[in-house]
């Protein structure tokens, strides 16, 4: 490794202890504010809005909700509205206007059990096409919602009768590069990763990575799908090259064992799709860079195209705490700024330097 | 920290004893220095770090540095660092970061506040969004289950319950067909379909803030694609970014990507754009030099490079390139004939470029194909397709063993003949092909056979399967027990895959049904439909179609027979009829995915077959009554259900209208793209019938009218659009073009000015404005002395057209002020009345109109419709009719008129005699003695006008 100073540094800018368990934290787009979602010890849910101001996080707003809130996304809202969509422990999907967060602007009982993961697309100018939200739940179903349609999902991915229901831990949108194409990727507790094509309403691809899939994310939602990162329970993560799908072998992938504990989350840098951060169960953060191979595609022995995976380089790794870091969100506006929250009941604003020169 | 785990994973090799203990003597500077085995070194490092043999910090460091030399990426070197804080950075560095952060915070605060103020646009943005995804689609979680299901029937004879089959049959069959195709020859799917990405982004309704955000984002995407060496994709994204906002950076980057793609001309264009925006841009100069170099224009390249080096003497890229070029030119000069050669080279390169481009286009086109995973549709040769379809239909057959297969084929033949006979009896209209297939003489003989069989079948229900667990005597609708039994037997046989036998049962049931004289069309319909399914499975599409037709005669708009008939038609390659049937199915139930898929497939085939006018060759698609769904089901539904259904139907109709609207609009847009304006016009007109409040359609239709040179109608559409959206730029621009076509240059220029006022960046508008002002000047200048007479014809031309356009005004033209609405309540009505009056030159009517209009409402009523003619017309009316009666009203009107929109613009463009009128009016007004206003007031007002 070259001299440590030329590497990106991860710096804690702000650390704030909270009096509740925080499950998710998200930057509000086009602002210096972020939202924390979680639950109070009493079991009720909470939404807090903080503003970064002169090296401090100032609490601007706090709302208590009857159910603990697990996850949230701004992916399906316009820049002007900036409504957050949340999933809670009771299986509800709500969309809140953060200016008036008392009553949801959209509410639906989405699942029978906890909503584990949520993602949105079509808003913020990210991805063409309709605004849509996808939720994955413990009840084994993955549902796609359109905020313009009340009560029922626009697509429903659930096990057939007789199939065992797996706990869906994570969902992600991708491939939304025009207004028809769109994919949803879902990861399950048994290691299944399934890729649903929403244009054809079919299962496009599936694989199993042997360990529970904690988080999946496309490097970009709004491009022709390029890469997919899936993290697993036992500390490995897989990077799939999504450009070439072989009829039998599927997508080429590279895996890396990084953490000694569960990798809770992976988030790609909004300003550079080849850099991503993984958060570990032992409170550590790993910053990675994906290097493309010389040729991304080759012919196999039968003359069929097959993808070639690249390699991953560790750029930096730091330990923040002893508890798992459950969520991380890069600021969409300021390169290198990110907020992360862990089970040590604290939220941190981090600065990652020199991202533009790696 | 993680090295232990990593290590244990790695230590399985055999060459060195990685598992055993590391001898103590190996923990030594000399040994470590000489050791070239990375893995062994890693092991040593682990031992050292563990402290088993004592702690030697320096040796550890030495070992680490040595390992780093051998393998800088070794996992053993990964150390979990504590997170850095502000203190761990140098002061300068931190202050820089902190400053940046602070600046960012301030900036975002500003952008956030501006964002908050722009929420007016919200609804407009939504208009452009695609509609909500059609249906609550169920997507199975695994492919395996589908596969298993398909395998099951071949193993055991009981695949599914009949009712289930009843529900899913057609869709699943279709899915299977597609899967079959995919399975047989699955190509690798390559996701590099950048041609599918639009290069334009519609941002007409976005605020500046959002545009900036979007443009940056698209540029970032371009940068990423560039880094991944996807240059074509990068170009697409840069183009998208530029279509939102033109920036130097995006142009520059696109130039670089074009250089990588060796599209020299495009690259040159981009460089020039940059240099236009920012004359001294070094990057652009450098890139232009590269392009010139490749195009063989060494002289220009050197010049550019010199400029770069003057600005930045250390630029290595520039110096290198310069020396390269100098070498090249020297070589050229050494050879005397080099001049000619040089040109030759250049030409070749250019030609190369073109072919290159073509190749690219071709290549990309090829790439799209595999990336569309829907199988079977890419086939250009229809026979292949047909073969496929046939296979697919026979698929369930093939599941059985060889024996039964042949058998069923035999029986199938018989039954076809039988069918011919029986259908004769029922007087079902025969298809001509069918007649050819079954000679009429044959028919006579088989008819009797059929009669015999049915007779025996009815008396003693033959059933090897009679002992099955299924209750065969279950009652079936209004059918008497023997017939019900026959039907159930048929169902059972069908489930078991014995389609021929099932067919026989159904035929018997149908026969018995007519003999017994029951009146229950529903049951007969089901029987026909079921028999049709058997025919379909047997691949006997002709008979299938016939049975479906019979069923549909009994029960129009029943879903299943329609679907089956559609499939049969499709397999017979009668795509038009199939298309109509599928469309009908979709009208009944939009959620039938199989129908959607097939419609898409057939549309493509038909376009291939018939060209763009394929729609005209289609037979008429029957309109399904809203009650069709109710009709299909039980007859006596409760009132509540009825109501619920009616609501659902209404909702469906609404949604259908919505879908139809967007489809029409899309078609219209497509026609426009193909320059088929007349067709587009029709589509848009239909759109407007569905939704008369859609501004975009009006502007689009206006465009078509413009292209067809029907200016008056174009103007009307623009007016309508502006009524809906008073600030629509496009409408203003198009109205300007219409006015130009109508030779109303005054109105044209004022419209153009309006456009420029809204968005000064519209270059077309600027150009047009220049041109129009010139035209305007000409039209004003040439007939200077007897202008009034000359200008009258011009206005008359316009008036004439107006007359044809607005039916209202036609009336008013003939019979004075018959239809002029003198009590306007809205801007629209006022505009209509005023137009009507103006077109007939009826100043009396205008005066009355003005008299009945409150002066303070005048500007509002005129809204953006004001033009020079209107003003002078109003002046005339005021002058000749109102001035004597009510001077105060005239004063008030004048007092308000100048507050109207665009007044100042229009005023500037007034013609001389119109100005003259105005001065006269003011002179007379000031001469009037009044208590309500003084001469001074009039003078002040006149100043605003003259």
Coordinates of N, CA and C in Angstrom, one line a residue, chain B residues 166 536 833:
Chain B
X166 N -59.3 -24.5 -15.8 CA -60.2 -23.5 -16.3 C -59.7 -22.1 -16.1
X536 N -57.8 -27.4 -29.8 CA -56.6 -26.6 -29.7 C -55.4 -27.4 -29.3
X833 N -66.3 36.5 -28.8 CA -67.2 37.5 -29.3 C -66.4 38.6 -30.0

